[in-house]
CSV table of C-alpha atoms in Angstrom, one decimal:
chain,number,residue,atom,x,y,z
A,244,MET,CA,-53.6,29.0,-76.4
A,245,ALA,CA,-53.5,25.5,-77.6
A,246,ALA,CA,-52.5,23.1,-74.8
A,247,THR,CA,-49.3,21.4,-75.5
A,248,ALA,CA,-48.6,17.7,-74.6
A,249,GLU,CA,-46.1,18.9,-71.9
A,250,SER,CA,-48.4,21.2,-70.1
A,251,VAL,CA,-51.3,18.6,-69.7
A,252,LYS,CA,-50.9,16.0,-67.0
A,253,GLN,CA,-53.0,12.9,-67.3
A,254,ASP,CA,-54.6,11.7,-64.0
A,255,MET,CA,-53.3,8.3,-63.7
A,256,PRO,CA,-53.5,5.5,-61.1
A,257,PRO,CA,-50.7,5.5,-58.5
A,258,LYS,CA,-47.7,3.4,-59.1
A,259,GLY,CA,-48.4,-0.2,-58.3
A,260,GLY,CA,-52.2,0.3,-58.9
A,261,TYR,CA,-55.0,1.1,-56.5
A,262,ARG,CA,-55.3,-0.8,-53.3
A,263,LYS,CA,-57.7,-3.6,-53.4
A,264,ILE,CA,-61.3,-3.1,-52.4
A,265,ASN,CA,-62.1,-4.8,-49.1
A,266,PHE,CA,-65.3,-6.7,-49.6
A,267,ALA,CA,-64.5,-9.6,-47.3
A,268,ARG,CA,-67.0,-10.1,-44.3
A,269,VAL,CA,-65.5,-9.0,-41.1
A,270,PHE,CA,-66.4,-10.9,-38.0
A,271,PRO,CA,-66.4,-9.2,-34.6
A,272,LYS,CA,-63.8,-10.5,-32.2
A,273,PRO,CA,-65.4,-13.2,-30.2
A,274,PHE,CA,-65.9,-12.6,-26.4
A,275,ALA,CA,-65.2,-16.2,-25.6
A,276,SER,CA,-65.2,-19.4,-27.5
A,277,SER,CA,-68.5,-21.2,-28.0
A,278,ARG,CA,-67.5,-24.0,-25.8
A,279,ALA,CA,-66.8,-21.6,-23.0
A,280,LEU,CA,-70.1,-19.8,-23.5
A,281,VAL,CA,-72.1,-23.0,-23.4
A,282,GLY,CA,-70.1,-24.2,-20.4
A,283,THR,CA,-70.7,-21.0,-18.5
A,284,TYR,CA,-74.4,-21.2,-19.3
A,285,MET,CA,-74.7,-24.8,-18.1
A,286,VAL,CA,-72.8,-24.1,-14.9
A,287,CYS,CA,-74.9,-21.0,-14.1
A,288,THR,CA,-78.1,-22.9,-14.7
A,289,GLY,CA,-77.0,-25.8,-12.6
A,290,VAL,CA,-76.0,-23.6,-9.7
A,291,GLY,CA,-79.3,-21.8,-10.0
A,292,TRP,CA,-81.3,-25.0,-9.9
A,293,TYR,CA,-79.3,-26.2,-6.9
A,294,LEU,CA,-80.0,-23.0,-5.0
A,295,TYR,CA,-83.7,-23.1,-6.0
A,296,LEU,CA,-83.8,-26.7,-4.6
A,297,LEU,CA,-82.3,-25.6,-1.4
A,298,ASN,CA,-84.7,-22.8,-1.0
A,299,ASP,CA,-87.6,-25.0,-1.9
A,300,ARG,CA,-86.7,-27.5,0.8
A,301,GLN,CA,-86.3,-24.8,3.3
A,302,ILE,CA,-89.7,-23.4,2.6
A,303,ASP,CA,-91.2,-26.9,2.8
A,304,ASN,CA,-89.6,-27.4,6.2
A,305,TYR,CA,-91.0,-24.1,7.4
A,306,GLN,CA,-94.5,-25.2,6.3
A,307,ILE,CA,-94.1,-28.6,7.9
A,308,GLU,CA,-93.1,-26.9,11.1
A,309,SER,CA,-96.0,-24.6,11.0
A,310,ARG,CA,-98.5,-27.4,10.2
A,311,ASN,CA,-96.9,-29.5,12.9
A,312,ALA,CA,-97.7,-26.9,15.5
A,313,ILE,CA,-101.3,-26.6,14.3
A,314,ILE,CA,-101.8,-30.4,14.3
A,315,ALA,CA,-100.3,-30.6,17.8
A,316,ILE,CA,-102.7,-28.1,19.3
A,317,SER,CA,-105.8,-29.1,17.3
A,318,PRO,CA,-107.2,-31.5,19.9
A,319,LEU,CA,-107.2,-28.8,22.4
A,320,LEU,CA,-108.9,-26.3,20.1
A,321,ASP,CA,-111.4,-29.0,18.9
A,322,ALA,CA,-112.4,-30.0,22.4
A,323,GLU,CA,-113.2,-26.4,23.3
A,324,ALA,CA,-115.0,-25.8,20.0
A,325,ASP,CA,-117.1,-28.9,20.3
A,326,ARG,CA,-118.3,-28.0,23.8
A,327,GLU,CA,-119.2,-24.5,22.7
A,328,TYR,CA,-121.0,-25.9,19.7
A,329,LEU,CA,-123.1,-28.2,21.8
A,330,LYS,CA,-123.9,-25.3,24.2
A,331,GLN,CA,-125.0,-23.2,21.2
A,332,LEU,CA,-127.3,-26.0,19.9
A,333,ARG,CA,-129.0,-26.1,23.3
A,334,ARG,CA,-129.3,-22.3,23.4
A,335,ASN,CA,-130.8,-22.3,19.9
A,336,ARG,CA,-133.3,-25.0,20.9
A,337,ASP,CA,-134.3,-23.1,24.1
A,338,ALA,CA,-134.7,-19.9,22.1
A,339,GLU,CA,-136.9,-21.6,19.6
A,340,GLU,CA,-139.0,-23.1,22.3
A,341,LYS,CA,-139.4,-19.7,24.0
A,342,LEU,CA,-140.2,-18.0,20.7
A,343,MET,CA,-142.8,-20.5,19.5
A,344,LYS,CA,-144.5,-21.4,22.8
A,345,ASN,CA,-147.7,-19.5,21.8
A,346,VAL,CA,-148.0,-21.2,18.4
A,347,LYS,CA,-150.5,-24.0,18.6
A,348,GLY,CA,-149.2,-27.4,17.4
A,349,TRP,CA,-145.6,-26.3,17.0
A,350,GLU,CA,-142.9,-28.7,17.9
A,351,THR,CA,-139.3,-27.5,18.2
A,352,GLY,CA,-137.1,-28.6,15.4
A,353,THR,CA,-140.0,-29.8,13.2
A,354,LEU,CA,-142.6,-28.2,11.0
A,355,TYR,CA,-145.8,-28.7,13.1
A,356,GLY,CA,-144.6,-32.1,14.1
A,357,GLU,CA,-143.2,-33.2,10.7
A,358,PRO,CA,-139.5,-33.8,11.1
A,359,ILE,CA,-136.8,-32.8,8.5
A,360,TYR,CA,-135.6,-36.4,8.2
A,361,LYS,CA,-138.1,-39.2,8.4
A,362,THR,CA,-135.9,-42.3,8.1
A,363,VAL,CA,-133.1,-41.1,10.4
A,364,ASP,CA,-133.0,-42.0,14.0
A,365,SER,CA,-134.3,-39.0,16.0
A,366,ASN,CA,-131.3,-39.1,18.4
A,367,LYS,CA,-128.7,-38.8,15.6
A,368,LEU,CA,-127.1,-35.4,15.5
A,369,ILE,CA,-127.3,-33.9,12.1
A,370,GLU,CA,-125.3,-30.6,12.2
A,371,PRO,CA,-127.5,-27.7,11.1
A,372,GLY,CA,-126.3,-25.4,8.3
A,373,LEU,CA,-124.9,-21.9,8.9
A,374,ASN,CA,-128.2,-20.1,8.3
A,375,GLU,CA,-130.0,-22.3,10.7
A,376,TYR,CA,-127.2,-22.2,13.3
A,377,TYR,CA,-127.1,-18.4,13.4
A,378,VAL,CA,-130.9,-17.9,13.0
A,379,HIS,CA,-131.3,-16.3,16.4
A,380,ALA,CA,-128.1,-14.3,16.2
A,381,PRO,CA,-127.7,-10.8,14.7
A,382,PRO,CA,-127.1,-10.9,10.9
A,383,LYS,CA,-123.5,-9.7,11.3
A,384,THR,CA,-122.6,-12.8,13.2
A,385,LEU,CA,-123.5,-15.0,10.2
A,386,LEU,CA,-121.8,-12.6,7.8
A,387,ASP,CA,-118.6,-12.6,9.9
A,388,ARG,CA,-118.5,-16.4,9.9
A,389,ALA,CA,-119.4,-16.9,6.3
A,390,TYR,CA,-117.1,-14.2,4.9
A,391,TRP,CA,-114.3,-14.3,7.4
A,392,HIS,CA,-111.8,-14.6,4.6
A,393,LYS,CA,-112.7,-11.2,3.2
A,394,TYR,CA,-111.4,-9.5,6.3
A,395,LEU,CA,-108.0,-11.0,5.9
B,233,MET,CA,-132.8,-26.8,14.3
B,234,VAL,CA,-132.4,-29.9,16.6
B,235,THR,CA,-135.6,-31.5,18.0
B,236,LYS,CA,-136.5,-32.1,21.6
B,237,SER,CA,-135.9,-35.9,21.3
B,238,LEU,CA,-132.2,-35.2,20.6
B,239,GLU,CA,-130.1,-35.8,23.7
B,240,LEU,CA,-127.9,-32.8,24.3
B,241,PRO,CA,-125.6,-32.5,27.3
B,242,THR,CA,-126.5,-29.8,29.8
B,243,PHE,CA,-124.6,-26.6,30.3
B,244,GLU,CA,-123.1,-27.9,33.6
B,245,GLU,CA,-121.7,-31.0,31.8
B,246,LEU,CA,-120.2,-28.8,29.2
B,247,THR,CA,-118.7,-26.1,31.3
B,248,VAL,CA,-115.1,-26.7,32.4
B,249,GLU,CA,-112.2,-24.4,32.9
B,250,GLU,CA,-110.8,-23.5,29.5
B,251,VAL,CA,-107.2,-22.7,28.6
B,252,PRO,CA,-106.9,-18.9,28.5
B,253,ILE,CA,-103.8,-18.7,26.2
B,254,SER,CA,-103.5,-16.7,23.0
B,255,SER,CA,-102.4,-18.0,19.6
B,256,PRO,CA,-98.7,-17.2,20.0
B,257,GLY,CA,-98.5,-18.9,23.3
B,258,LEU,CA,-100.3,-22.0,22.1
B,259,ARG,CA,-98.0,-22.0,19.0
B,260,ALA,CA,-94.9,-21.6,21.1
B,261,ALA,CA,-95.9,-24.4,23.4
B,262,SER,CA,-97.5,-26.6,20.8
B,263,ASN,CA,-94.7,-29.2,20.3
B,264,HIS,CA,-94.2,-29.8,24.0
B,265,PHE,CA,-97.9,-29.8,24.7
B,266,GLY,CA,-98.4,-32.4,22.0
B,267,LYS,CA,-95.7,-34.6,23.4
B,268,TYR,CA,-96.9,-34.2,27.0
B,269,CYS,CA,-100.6,-35.0,26.2
B,270,LEU,CA,-100.0,-37.4,23.4
B,271,GLU,CA,-102.1,-40.3,24.6
B,272,VAL,CA,-105.0,-38.1,25.7
B,273,ASN,CA,-105.0,-36.2,22.5
B,274,ASP,CA,-104.9,-39.4,20.4
B,275,GLU,CA,-107.8,-40.8,22.4
B,276,PHE,CA,-109.9,-37.7,21.8
B,277,MET,CA,-109.1,-37.4,18.1
B,278,MET,CA,-109.8,-41.1,17.6
B,279,CYS,CA,-113.1,-40.8,19.4
B,280,LYS,CA,-114.0,-37.8,17.2
B,281,ILE,CA,-113.2,-39.6,14.0
B,282,GLU,CA,-114.7,-42.9,14.9
B,283,THR,CA,-118.0,-41.7,16.4
B,284,ASP,CA,-118.4,-38.6,14.2
B,285,ASP,CA,-120.5,-37.1,17.0
B,286,PRO,CA,-119.3,-34.4,19.4
B,287,ARG,CA,-121.7,-35.5,22.1
B,288,LYS,CA,-119.9,-38.8,22.6
B,289,CYS,CA,-116.5,-37.4,23.1
B,290,ILE,CA,-117.1,-34.8,25.8
B,291,ASN,CA,-115.2,-36.7,28.5
B,292,GLU,CA,-112.3,-37.3,26.2
B,293,GLY,CA,-112.4,-33.6,25.4
B,294,LYS,CA,-112.4,-32.6,29.0
B,295,ALA,CA,-109.4,-34.8,29.6
B,296,VAL,CA,-107.6,-33.0,26.8
B,297,THR,CA,-108.4,-29.6,28.3
B,298,ASN,CA,-107.4,-30.9,31.8
B,299,CYS,CA,-104.1,-32.2,30.5
B,300,ALA,CA,-103.5,-28.9,28.8
B,301,LEU,CA,-104.2,-26.9,32.0
B,302,GLU,CA,-101.9,-29.2,33.9
B,303,PHE,CA,-99.1,-28.8,31.3
B,304,PHE,CA,-99.4,-25.0,31.2
B,305,ARG,CA,-99.4,-24.8,35.0
B,306,LYS,CA,-96.3,-26.8,35.1
B,307,LEU,CA,-94.8,-24.6,32.4
B,308,LYS,CA,-95.7,-21.5,34.4
B,309,VAL,CA,-94.0,-22.8,37.5
B,310,ASN,CA,-90.9,-24.0,35.8
B,311,CYS,CA,-90.2,-21.9,32.7
B,312,TYR,CA,-92.4,-18.8,32.8
B,313,ASP,CA,-89.8,-16.3,31.6
B,314,GLU,CA,-88.4,-18.4,28.9
B,315,PHE,CA,-91.9,-19.2,27.6
B,316,GLN,CA,-93.0,-15.6,27.7
B,317,ILE,CA,-89.9,-14.4,25.8
B,318,TYR,CA,-90.3,-17.1,23.2
B,319,SER,CA,-94.0,-16.5,22.6
B,320,ASN,CA,-93.5,-12.8,22.5
B,321,CYS,CA,-90.8,-13.3,19.9
B,322,ILE,CA,-93.1,-15.5,17.8
B,323,ASP,CA,-95.9,-12.9,18.2
B,324,LYS,CA,-93.9,-9.9,17.1
B,325,SER,CA,-91.3,-11.2,14.7
B,326,SER,CA,-93.5,-11.9,11.7
B,327,THR,CA,-97.1,-11.5,10.5
B,328,ARG,CA,-97.7,-15.3,10.3
B,329,LEU,CA,-96.3,-16.4,13.7
B,330,ASP,CA,-93.3,-18.0,12.0
B,331,PHE,CA,-90.8,-20.0,14.1
B,332,GLU,CA,-87.9,-19.1,11.9
B,333,PRO,CA,-86.9,-15.7,13.4
B,334,CYS,CA,-87.0,-17.1,17.0
B,335,ARG,CA,-84.4,-19.9,17.0
B,336,LYS,CA,-82.3,-18.3,19.8
B,337,THR,CA,-85.2,-17.9,22.2
B,338,GLN,CA,-86.5,-21.3,21.2
B,339,ALA,CA,-83.2,-22.9,22.1
B,340,VAL,CA,-83.4,-21.3,25.6
B,341,TYR,CA,-87.0,-22.4,26.0
B,342,ASP,CA,-86.3,-25.9,24.9
B,343,LYS,CA,-83.4,-26.3,27.2
B,344,CYS,CA,-85.4,-25.1,30.2
B,345,VAL,CA,-88.4,-27.4,29.4
B,346,PHE,CA,-86.0,-30.3,28.9
B,347,GLU,CA,-84.1,-29.7,32.1
B,348,LYS,CA,-87.0,-28.9,34.4
B,349,MET,CA,-90.0,-30.8,33.0
B,350,GLY,CA,-88.2,-33.6,31.2
B,351,ILE,CA,-90.0,-33.1,27.8
B,352,GLU,CA,-87.8,-33.2,24.8
B,353,ARG,CA,-88.8,-31.3,21.7
B,354,PRO,CA,-90.1,-34.0,19.2
B,355,GLU,CA,-88.3,-34.4,15.9
B,356,HIS,CA,-89.1,-32.2,13.0
B,357,GLY,CA,-92.6,-32.9,11.6
B,358,PHE,CA,-93.4,-35.4,14.3
B,359,PHE,CA,-97.1,-34.6,14.4
B,360,CYS,CA,-97.4,-34.5,10.6
B,361,LYS,CA,-96.4,-38.2,10.4
B,362,ALA,CA,-98.8,-41.0,10.7
B,363,ARG,CA,-98.7,-42.8,14.0
B,364,VAL,CA,-100.1,-46.1,15.2
B,365,TYR,CA,-102.8,-45.7,17.8
B,366,THR,CA,-102.0,-47.7,20.9
B,367,GLY,CA,-104.9,-46.9,23.1
B,368,ASN,CA,-107.6,-49.1,24.5
B,369,ARG,CA,-110.6,-47.9,22.5
B,370,PRO,CA,-112.5,-50.8,21.0
B,371,LYS,CA,-112.7,-50.8,17.2
B,372,PRO,CA,-116.2,-49.8,16.1
B,373,PRO,CA,-118.2,-52.4,14.2
B,374,PRO,CA,-118.4,-51.9,10.5
B,375,ALA,CA,-121.5,-50.1,9.3
B,376,GLU,CA,-124.2,-52.6,8.4
B,377,PRO,CA,-125.4,-52.4,4.8
B,378,GLN,CA,-128.7,-50.7,4.3
B,379,VAL,CA,-131.7,-53.0,3.6
B,380,PHE,CA,-134.6,-51.7,1.6
B,381,SER,CA,-137.9,-53.5,1.0
B,382,ASP,CA,-138.7,-54.4,-2.6
B,383,LEU,CA,-141.6,-52.0,-2.9
B,384,PRO,CA,-141.8,-48.3,-2.0
B,385,VAL,CA,-143.8,-47.6,1.2
B,386,GLY,CA,-147.6,-47.4,0.5
B,387,LEU,CA,-147.6,-49.4,-2.7
B,388,LYS,CA,-149.7,-52.5,-2.8
B,389,ASP,CA,-148.2,-55.7,-3.8
B,390,PHE,CA,-150.4,-58.0,-5.9
B,391,ASN,CA,-150.0,-60.8,-8.4
B,392,GLU,CA,-150.6,-60.5,-12.1
B,393,GLU,CA,-153.8,-62.7,-11.9
B,394,GLU,CA,-155.3,-60.5,-9.2
B,395,ARG,CA,-155.1,-57.4,-11.2
B,396,PRO,CA,-158.5,-55.7,-11.5
B,397,PRO,CA,-159.8,-54.9,-14.9
B,398,ALA,CA,-158.9,-51.5,-16.2
B,399,LYS,CA,-161.5,-49.0,-15.1
B,400,TYR,CA,-161.4,-46.9,-18.3
B,401,GLY,CA,-160.2,-49.4,-20.9
B,402,GLN,CA,-156.8,-49.6,-22.7
B,403,ARG,CA,-155.0,-52.5,-21.2
B,404,ASN,CA,-153.4,-54.2,-24.1
B,405,TRP,CA,-150.4,-56.6,-24.2
B,406,PHE,CA,-148.0,-53.7,-24.8
B,407,ILE,CA,-149.6,-51.2,-22.3
B,408,LYS,CA,-150.3,-52.8,-19.0
């Protein structure tokens, strides 16, 4: 069974040769040109900045309006608060006098006659600290005043 | 606490009729109140800043409260409903008593106050701007500089020649 030359068919390249191997780099189709992309970016950013500026100014105006109202009524609030403050100072002094009336040699507002400030005129009002101001009040009053921001 | 020699006003001097209005009401009326009582308020705040003593500004403070009462009584007579609606709107529209959600009621209130009381809403941020004080308060004298004596209190001043000899030795030229 020897194979004859006619019966054997050699596997040969197709006519005209194989097609070329594609090794060239293929770029994706661009969405838009680079100029368009950069331009769009700049326009969007610019519009965003502008809107931010408008919003910022609006918020500033709200805050100014709010502060405006607070400043306008602050004399009224201050006047009332000052009167109440002076009343409370007198109440505190009266309470101390009543509390220490049996202690020999005690003078109100001093330590047995020794004042807190020696060189200051005795008629100058030096505002007492919080602990001193609320000394005859229940502890919660002082805590409420000192830590009011924790209740917010 | 304060001593007995400190002059404090009595309770009778300090007790006046206060303004019984809540925060939203005060906030709603703030601009017109500030405009109506501008001179009195300026006088009080100037006194407070210049004297730095609440005892000396009681009369000015009473004038402020009096002016506020007068203003709110007028407001009650003239624009009660408008004011109530506006302050109610401020109270219930936001958590921070913002003015922004209440522009419509504000316009009605402003119109009423302008027509019946003749007070125009001041320009935006009027009270935030610096204003020149035009009242009659005399300018306080500048604080005098503090004068101290050369020696601390209780220290004897003597000349070099009068120095007594050292009691227990050691007074050399470098240790005196």
